[in-house]
C-alpha cells in the first residue's frame, strides 16, 4: 500500500483509534498479567481469583453483542468516551477492592466497559475511511493490543519489585485517563465529517440505502464465519494462556522465564498483522480465502509442534511454533473480525456484526482455557498439540467451504457503492 493513498486526517484517525485500543488492553489484561503476585499478596489460591478473570471474560463477550447493537444506534464517539471513562473508574476501584466478591463485580463492569470500544471503532473506520485507509488503520489499531501486551509483560515484573500490584493498576488507570483526555480533545476535529467517498456528507447515518437487506445466500456464510472465529479464539487464547505452563512442564524452564517468553508471541503479532494484511491485499483479496490459507499455516505449525514433542524436545522450536500458531490466529482475527464487518456497511449494521463476531472469539476462549487443561490431565500435552492441529484443519475446512459464497457476496453486494439519492422530505 502506498502511503500517498493515505490522507493525513486518515492517519490521524488510525493512530487515535490505536491509542484508544492500547488503553483498552492496558486496563483490561493488567490484572491477569499480575495474577500470581495478586494471589501471593492476598494469600489466595489461583483458583480463588480465577473467577475474577472469568467474570471479565463473560461480561466482555456478552457486552460485545449488546454494545455492538447499541453501536449502530448511538454515536460511536460517545460510546468510546463512556467506555474509556468507565474502564478508568473500574481500574481505580479495583486498586482499593479487598474482598473477592467486590473484585468480581468491579471486573465484571470493567469487561462490559471494554466491550463498548471495539464495535464503535470498526464502525468509525468503516464510515470515515476508504478501503486503503481502512487496511492501514486496521493493522495499526491491532498493534495497539500488541504494544499494550508487550509493555505489561515487560514492565510489570520490574514494577512489582518496587511497588504493589494495586499501585500498578492505579498507574494503568492514570494512563487510561490521559488517553481519554487526548481522545476528548482530538476526536471532534478528526471525525467532523466522513472521509470515505462511499458515504456522502451527513447521510452516513440516514441515507435510504443504509439498511438494505442482505441476500439470502450469505445468511449461510455468517454462521460458518462465526464457527471459524470460535475455533480461532480457542487457539489464540488457549495457546497464549497455556504457553508458560507448557514450557515449565515440558522443558523444566523456571516459571519466571516461562512467563517472560509469553512476550514473544506478542512481538510476533506486531509483524504478523502487517504480513497478513499484505497477503490479503496482494494475493487473497477475499478475506475468507485468506483466513483459509492462514488456518492451513497454523495446522502445519501445530502438526510440527506435536511431532517434535514426540521425537525431540527443543525449547526454542516449541516457542517458535507456538508463536507461529498465535500469530496465525491474530491474522485470522484481522480477516474475520476486523475486515468482514466492513462488508455490512450497506445494512447499517457494521457495529452489530462486529460485536457478534468478536463475541465468538470469547466463546472459543472460554472453552479452551478449561478444555485444554482437562484434556492435558486425562492425556498429555502431545494429545493437546494434535488437537490444535485438528482445530486449525477444521477452521481451514469451514472457511474454505464458504469462500466462494463470500466472493459472490462481495461482488454482488458488499463492494457496490451506497446510493446517494436524496432522502424523502420530512
Coordinates of C-alpha atoms in Angstrom, one line a residue:
X1 CA 0.0 0.0 0.0
X2 CA 1.4 3.4 -1.0
X3 CA 1.4 5.9 1.8
X4 CA 0.4 8.5 -0.8
X5 CA -3.0 6.9 -0.8
X6 CA -3.5 7.6 2.9
X7 CA -4.8 11.1 3.6
X8 CA -3.3 13.0 6.6
X9 CA -6.5 13.0 8.6
X10 CA -7.0 9.3 7.9
X11 CA -3.5 8.7 9.5
X12 CA -4.7 10.8 12.5
X13 CA -7.8 8.7 12.8
X14 CA -5.8 5.5 12.6
X15 CA -3.4 6.4 15.3
X16 CA -6.0 7.9 17.6
X17 CA -8.0 4.7 17.5
X18 CA -4.8 2.8 18.0
X19 CA -4.2 4.8 21.2
X20 CA -7.7 4.1 22.4
X21 CA -7.3 0.3 21.8
X22 CA -4.0 0.4 23.5
X23 CA -5.6 2.0 26.6
X24 CA -8.3 -0.7 26.4
X25 CA -5.9 -3.6 26.6
X26 CA -3.7 -1.8 29.2
X27 CA -6.7 -1.5 31.6
X28 CA -8.2 -4.9 30.7
X29 CA -5.4 -7.5 30.9
X30 CA -3.3 -5.9 33.6
X31 CA -4.9 -7.9 36.5
X32 CA -4.4 -11.1 34.6
X33 CA -0.7 -10.3 33.9
X34 CA -0.1 -9.9 37.7
X35 CA -2.4 -12.7 38.9
X36 CA 0.5 -14.6 40.5
X37 CA 1.6 -11.6 42.5
X38 CA -2.0 -10.8 43.5
X39 CA -2.5 -14.3 44.8
X40 CA 0.6 -14.1 46.9
X41 CA -0.3 -10.6 48.2
X42 CA -3.8 -11.7 49.2
X43 CA -2.8 -15.1 50.3
X44 CA -5.3 -16.7 48.0
X45 CA -5.0 -19.7 45.6
X46 CA -5.1 -19.0 41.9
X47 CA -8.4 -20.9 41.6
X48 CA -9.9 -18.4 44.1
X49 CA -9.0 -15.4 41.9
X50 CA -9.6 -17.2 38.5
X51 CA -13.3 -16.4 38.9
X52 CA -12.5 -12.7 38.8
X53 CA -10.9 -13.1 35.3
X54 CA -13.8 -15.4 34.3
X55 CA -16.3 -12.6 35.1
X56 CA -14.5 -10.2 32.9
X57 CA -14.4 -12.7 30.0
X58 CA -18.1 -13.4 30.3
X59 CA -19.2 -9.8 30.6
X60 CA -16.8 -8.7 27.8
X61 CA -18.2 -11.4 25.4
X62 CA -21.8 -10.7 26.2
X63 CA -21.2 -7.0 26.2
X64 CA -19.8 -7.2 22.6
X65 CA -23.3 -8.4 21.4
X66 CA -25.2 -5.7 23.4
X67 CA -22.8 -2.9 22.6
X68 CA -22.5 -4.0 19.0
X69 CA -26.2 -3.4 18.6
X70 CA -26.1 -0.1 20.5
X71 CA -23.1 1.0 18.4
X72 CA -25.4 1.2 15.4
X73 CA -27.9 3.3 17.3
X74 CA -25.7 5.6 19.4
X75 CA -23.0 8.0 18.1
X76 CA -19.8 5.8 18.3
X77 CA -17.7 8.7 19.6
X78 CA -19.9 8.9 22.7
X79 CA -19.6 5.2 23.3
X80 CA -15.8 5.3 23.1
X81 CA -15.7 8.2 25.6
X82 CA -18.1 6.5 28.0
X83 CA -16.4 3.1 27.7
X84 CA -12.9 4.5 28.4
X85 CA -14.1 6.6 31.3
X86 CA -15.9 3.6 32.9
X87 CA -12.8 1.5 32.4
X88 CA -10.7 4.1 34.2
X89 CA -13.2 4.2 37.1
X90 CA -13.2 0.4 37.4
X91 CA -9.4 0.2 37.5
X92 CA -9.3 2.8 40.3
X93 CA -11.9 0.8 42.2
X94 CA -10.0 -2.5 41.7
X95 CA -6.9 -0.9 43.2
X96 CA -8.9 -0.5 46.5
X97 CA -11.0 -3.6 46.4
X98 CA -10.3 -6.1 49.2
X99 CA -12.9 -8.8 49.0
X100 CA -13.1 -11.2 46.1
X101 CA -16.9 -10.7 45.6
X102 CA -16.3 -7.0 45.2
X103 CA -13.3 -7.6 42.8
X104 CA -15.6 -9.9 40.8
X105 CA -18.3 -7.2 40.5
X106 CA -15.8 -4.4 39.6
X107 CA -14.0 -6.6 36.9
X108 CA -17.3 -7.7 35.5
X109 CA -18.3 -4.0 35.0
X110 CA -14.8 -3.4 33.6
X111 CA -15.3 -6.2 31.0
X112 CA -18.6 -4.5 29.9
X113 CA -16.9 -1.1 29.7
X114 CA -14.2 -2.5 27.3
X115 CA -16.9 -4.2 25.2
X116 CA -18.1 -0.7 24.3
X117 CA -14.9 0.1 22.4
X118 CA -14.3 -2.4 19.6
X119 CA -17.7 -2.2 17.7
X120 CA -17.6 1.6 17.6
X121 CA -14.0 1.5 16.4
X122 CA -14.9 -0.7 13.5
X123 CA -17.9 1.5 12.7
X124 CA -15.8 4.6 12.7
X125 CA -13.2 3.1 10.4
X126 CA -15.9 1.8 8.0
X127 CA -17.6 5.1 7.7
X128 CA -14.7 7.5 7.7
X129 CA -12.0 5.7 5.7
X130 CA -11.5 4.5 2.2
X131 CA -10.6 0.8 1.5
X132 CA -6.9 1.5 1.5
X133 CA -7.1 3.7 4.6
X134 CA -9.2 1.0 6.3
X135 CA -6.5 -1.6 5.8
X136 CA -3.9 0.9 7.0
X137 CA -5.9 1.7 10.2
X138 CA -6.9 -1.9 10.9
X139 CA -3.2 -3.0 11.1
X140 CA -2.3 -0.1 13.4
X141 CA -5.3 -0.5 15.7
X142 CA -4.4 -4.2 16.1
X143 CA -0.9 -3.1 17.0
X144 CA -2.5 -1.3 20.0
X145 CA -3.3 -4.6 21.7
X146 CA 0.2 -6.0 20.9
X147 CA 2.0 -2.9 22.3
X148 CA 0.0 -3.0 25.5
X149 CA 0.6 -6.7 26.0
X150 CA 4.4 -6.3 25.4
X151 CA 4.7 -3.4 27.8
X152 CA 2.7 -5.0 30.5
X153 CA 4.6 -8.3 30.4
X154 CA 8.0 -6.4 30.3
X155 CA 7.2 -3.7 32.8
X156 CA 5.1 -5.4 35.4
X157 CA 7.8 -7.8 36.8
X158 CA 10.1 -4.8 37.3
X159 CA 7.5 -2.5 38.8
X160 CA 6.2 -5.2 41.1
X161 CA 9.7 -5.3 42.7
X162 CA 9.3 -1.7 43.8
X163 CA 5.5 -1.1 44.2
X164 CA 2.4 -3.2 44.9
X165 CA 0.1 -4.6 42.2
X166 CA -2.6 -2.1 43.4
X167 CA -0.3 0.8 42.6
X168 CA 0.4 -0.7 39.2
X169 CA -3.3 -0.8 38.4
X170 CA -3.6 2.8 39.5
X171 CA -0.8 3.7 37.1
X172 CA -2.7 1.9 34.3
X173 CA -5.8 3.9 35.3
X174 CA -3.8 7.1 35.1
X175 CA -2.5 6.2 31.6
X176 CA -6.1 5.4 30.5
X177 CA -7.3 8.8 31.9
X178 CA -4.6 10.7 30.0
X179 CA -5.6 8.9 26.8
X180 CA -9.3 9.6 27.5
X181 CA -8.4 13.4 27.7
X182 CA -6.5 13.2 24.4
X183 CA -9.4 11.4 22.8
X184 CA -11.9 14.0 24.1
X185 CA -9.7 16.9 22.7
X186 CA -9.0 15.4 19.2
X187 CA -12.0 13.3 18.2
X188 CA -14.1 16.3 17.5
X189 CA -11.7 17.5 14.8
X190 CA -10.8 14.1 13.4
X191 CA -14.4 12.9 13.0
X192 CA -16.1 16.2 11.9
X193 CA -17.3 14.5 8.7
X194 CA -16.8 11.2 6.9
X195 CA -13.8 10.8 4.7
X196 CA -15.0 7.8 2.7
X197 CA -16.3 8.6 -0.8
X198 CA -18.8 5.7 -0.2
X199 CA -20.6 7.8 2.3
X200 CA -21.9 11.2 1.4
X201 CA -21.7 14.0 4.0
X202 CA -24.1 13.7 6.9
X203 CA -26.1 10.9 5.2
X204 CA -23.7 8.3 6.6
X205 CA -26.3 7.7 9.2
X206 CA -29.5 8.5 7.2
X207 CA -29.2 7.5 3.6
X208 CA -32.2 5.4 2.4
X209 CA -30.0 2.6 1.2
X210 CA -28.4 2.1 4.6
X211 CA -30.5 -0.7 6.0
X212 CA -30.5 -2.6 2.7
X213 CA -31.4 -6.3 3.2
X214 CA -28.7 -9.0 2.9
X215 CA -29.0 -11.5 0.1
X216 CA -30.3 -14.8 1.4
X217 CA -27.4 -16.9 0.3
X218 CA -25.0 -15.1 2.6
X219 CA -27.1 -16.0 5.6
X220 CA -25.5 -19.4 5.4
X221 CA -22.0 -17.9 5.4
X222 CA -22.4 -15.8 8.5
X223 CA -22.8 -18.8 11.0
X224 CA -19.9 -20.5 9.3
X225 CA -17.7 -17.4 9.8
X226 CA -18.8 -17.4 13.4
X227 CA -17.7 -21.0 13.8
X228 CA -14.4 -20.2 12.3
X229 CA -14.0 -17.4 14.8
X230 CA -14.8 -19.7 17.7
X231 CA -12.1 -22.0 16.5
X232 CA -9.7 -19.1 16.2
X233 CA -10.5 -17.8 19.7
X234 CA -9.9 -21.3 21.2
X235 CA -6.4 -21.4 19.8
X236 CA -5.5 -17.7 20.2
X237 CA -6.2 -17.5 23.9
X238 CA -5.7 -21.2 24.7
X239 CA -2.2 -21.4 23.3
X240 CA -1.3 -18.0 24.8
X241 CA -2.6 -18.8 28.3
X242 CA -1.1 -22.3 28.5
X243 CA 2.3 -21.5 26.8
X244 CA 4.1 -20.7 30.2
X245 CA 2.7 -23.9 31.7
X246 CA 3.8 -26.0 28.7
X247 CA 7.3 -24.5 28.8
X248 CA 7.6 -25.1 32.5
X249 CA 6.3 -28.7 32.4
X250 CA 7.9 -29.9 29.2
X251 CA 11.3 -28.2 29.4
X252 CA 11.7 -27.5 33.2
X253 CA 12.1 -23.8 32.5
X254 CA 11.8 -21.6 35.6
X255 CA 8.3 -20.2 36.0
X256 CA 9.5 -16.6 35.7
X257 CA 11.3 -17.3 32.4
X258 CA 8.3 -19.2 31.1
X259 CA 6.1 -16.3 31.7
X260 CA 8.5 -13.9 30.1
X261 CA 8.5 -16.0 26.9
X262 CA 4.9 -15.1 26.5
X263 CA 6.1 -11.7 25.2
X264 CA 7.5 -13.4 22.1
X265 CA 4.1 -14.1 20.5
X266 CA 3.1 -10.5 21.2
X267 CA 6.2 -9.3 19.4
X268 CA 5.4 -11.7 16.6
X269 CA 1.9 -10.3 16.3
X270 CA 3.1 -6.8 15.5
X271 CA 4.8 -8.1 12.4
X272 CA 2.2 -10.7 11.6
X273 CA -0.5 -8.0 11.3
X274 CA 1.5 -6.3 8.6
X275 CA 2.3 -9.6 6.8
X276 CA -1.2 -10.9 6.8
X277 CA -2.6 -7.5 5.7
X278 CA -0.1 -7.7 2.7
X279 CA -1.2 -11.3 2.0
X280 CA -4.8 -10.1 1.9
X281 CA -4.2 -7.1 -0.3
X282 CA -1.8 -8.6 -2.8
X283 CA -2.7 -12.3 -3.1
X284 CA -6.0 -13.2 -1.5
X285 CA -8.4 -10.3 -1.8
X286 CA -11.2 -12.5 -0.5
X287 CA -10.7 -12.3 3.3
X288 CA -12.4 -15.6 3.9
X289 CA -10.0 -17.3 1.4
X290 CA -7.1 -15.5 3.2
X291 CA -8.3 -16.9 6.5
X292 CA -8.4 -20.4 5.0
X293 CA -4.8 -20.1 4.0
X294 CA -3.8 -18.8 7.4
X295 CA -5.6 -21.7 9.1
X296 CA -3.5 -24.1 6.9
X297 CA -0.4 -22.4 8.1
X298 CA -1.5 -22.8 11.7
X299 CA -2.3 -26.5 11.1
X300 CA 1.2 -27.1 9.7
X301 CA 2.8 -25.4 12.7
X302 CA 0.6 -27.4 15.2
X303 CA 1.5 -30.7 13.4
X304 CA 5.2 -29.9 13.6
X305 CA 4.8 -29.0 17.2
X306 CA 3.1 -32.3 18.0
X307 CA 5.7 -34.3 16.1
X308 CA 8.7 -32.5 17.7
X309 CA 7.2 -33.1 21.1
X310 CA 7.1 -36.8 20.4
X311 CA 10.6 -37.2 18.8
X312 CA 12.8 -34.4 20.1
X313 CA 12.0 -31.6 22.6
X314 CA 13.9 -28.4 21.9
X315 CA 12.5 -25.3 23.8
X316 CA 13.4 -22.9 21.0
X317 CA 11.5 -24.9 18.4
X318 CA 8.4 -25.2 20.7
X319 CA 8.4 -21.5 21.4
X320 CA 8.7 -20.6 17.7
X321 CA 5.9 -23.0 16.6
X322 CA 3.6 -21.8 19.4
X323 CA 4.4 -18.2 18.4
X324 CA 3.5 -19.0 14.8
X325 CA 0.2 -20.6 15.8
X326 CA -0.7 -17.5 17.8
X327 CA 0.4 -15.2 15.0
X328 CA -1.8 -17.1 12.6
X329 CA -4.8 -16.6 14.9
X330 CA -4.1 -12.9 15.0
X331 CA -4.1 -12.9 11.2
X332 CA -7.5 -14.7 11.2
X333 CA -8.8 -12.2 13.7
X334 CA -7.8 -9.5 11.4
X335 CA -9.6 -11.1 8.4
X336 CA -12.8 -12.3 10.1
X337 CA -13.3 -9.8 12.9
X338 CA -11.8 -6.6 11.5
X339 CA -12.3 -6.8 7.8
X340 CA -15.5 -8.9 7.5
X341 CA -17.8 -6.4 9.4
X342 CA -16.9 -3.7 7.0
X343 CA -18.7 -5.6 4.2
X344 CA -22.0 -4.9 6.0
X345 CA -21.8 -1.1 5.6
X346 CA -24.9 -1.1 3.4
X347 CA -27.0 -2.8 6.0
X348 CA -26.2 -0.1 8.6
X349 CA -25.2 -2.9 11.0
X350 CA -21.4 -2.7 11.0
X351 CA -21.2 -2.3 14.7
X352 CA -23.7 -5.0 15.4
X353 CA -21.9 -7.5 13.2
X354 CA -18.5 -6.5 14.7
X355 CA -19.9 -7.1 18.2
X356 CA -21.4 -10.5 17.4
X357 CA -18.3 -11.8 15.5
X358 CA -15.9 -10.6 18.2
X359 CA -18.1 -12.2 20.9
X360 CA -17.5 -15.6 19.1
X361 CA -13.8 -15.3 19.9
X362 CA -14.5 -15.4 23.6
X363 CA -16.8 -18.3 23.3
X364 CA -13.8 -20.2 21.9
X365 CA -11.5 -18.7 24.5
X366 CA -13.7 -19.7 27.4
X367 CA -13.9 -23.3 26.2
X368 CA -10.2 -23.6 25.6
X369 CA -9.0 -22.2 28.9
X370 CA -10.5 -25.1 30.8
X371 CA -10.8 -27.6 28.0
X372 CA -7.1 -27.8 27.1
X373 CA -6.2 -28.2 30.8
X374 CA -8.8 -31.0 31.3
X375 CA -7.5 -32.9 28.2
X376 CA -3.9 -32.5 29.4
X377 CA -4.9 -34.1 32.7
X378 CA -6.6 -37.0 31.1
X379 CA -4.0 -37.5 28.3
X380 CA -0.9 -35.3 27.9
X381 CA 0.3 -32.1 26.1
X382 CA 1.2 -34.1 22.9
X383 CA -2.5 -35.0 22.6
X384 CA -3.4 -31.3 23.0
X385 CA -0.9 -30.4 20.3
X386 CA -2.6 -32.8 17.9
X387 CA -5.9 -31.3 18.9
X388 CA -4.5 -27.8 17.9
X389 CA -3.8 -29.3 14.5
X390 CA -7.3 -30.7 14.3
X391 CA -8.8 -27.3 15.3
X392 CA -6.7 -25.5 12.7
X393 CA -7.6 -28.0 10.0
X394 CA -11.3 -27.7 10.9
X395 CA -11.0 -23.9 10.6
X396 CA -9.5 -24.3 7.1
X397 CA -12.3 -26.5 6.0
X398 CA -15.0 -24.2 7.4
X399 CA -13.6 -21.1 5.8
X400 CA -12.7 -22.8 2.5
X401 CA -16.3 -24.1 2.2
X402 CA -17.8 -20.6 2.3
X403 CA -15.1 -18.7 0.4
X404 CA -16.9 -18.9 -3.0
X405 CA -20.2 -17.7 -1.3
X406 CA -18.3 -14.8 0.2
X407 CA -16.7 -13.9 -3.1
X408 CA -20.2 -13.7 -4.7
X409 CA -21.4 -11.6 -1.8
X410 CA -18.5 -9.2 -2.2
X411 CA -19.1 -8.9 -5.9
X412 CA -22.8 -8.5 -5.9
X413 CA -23.5 -6.7 -2.7
X414 CA -20.6 -5.5 -0.4
X415 CA -18.3 -4.0 -3.0
X416 CA -21.1 -2.0 -4.8
X417 CA -21.3 1.6 -3.5
X418 CA -24.1 3.1 -1.5
X419 CA -26.7 5.1 -3.4
X420 CA -26.5 8.9 -2.8
X421 CA -30.1 9.5 -3.7
X422 CA -31.8 12.2 -1.7
X423 CA -33.9 11.5 1.3
X424 CA -37.7 12.0 1.2
X425 CA -38.5 15.4 2.6
X426 CA -39.9 15.4 6.1

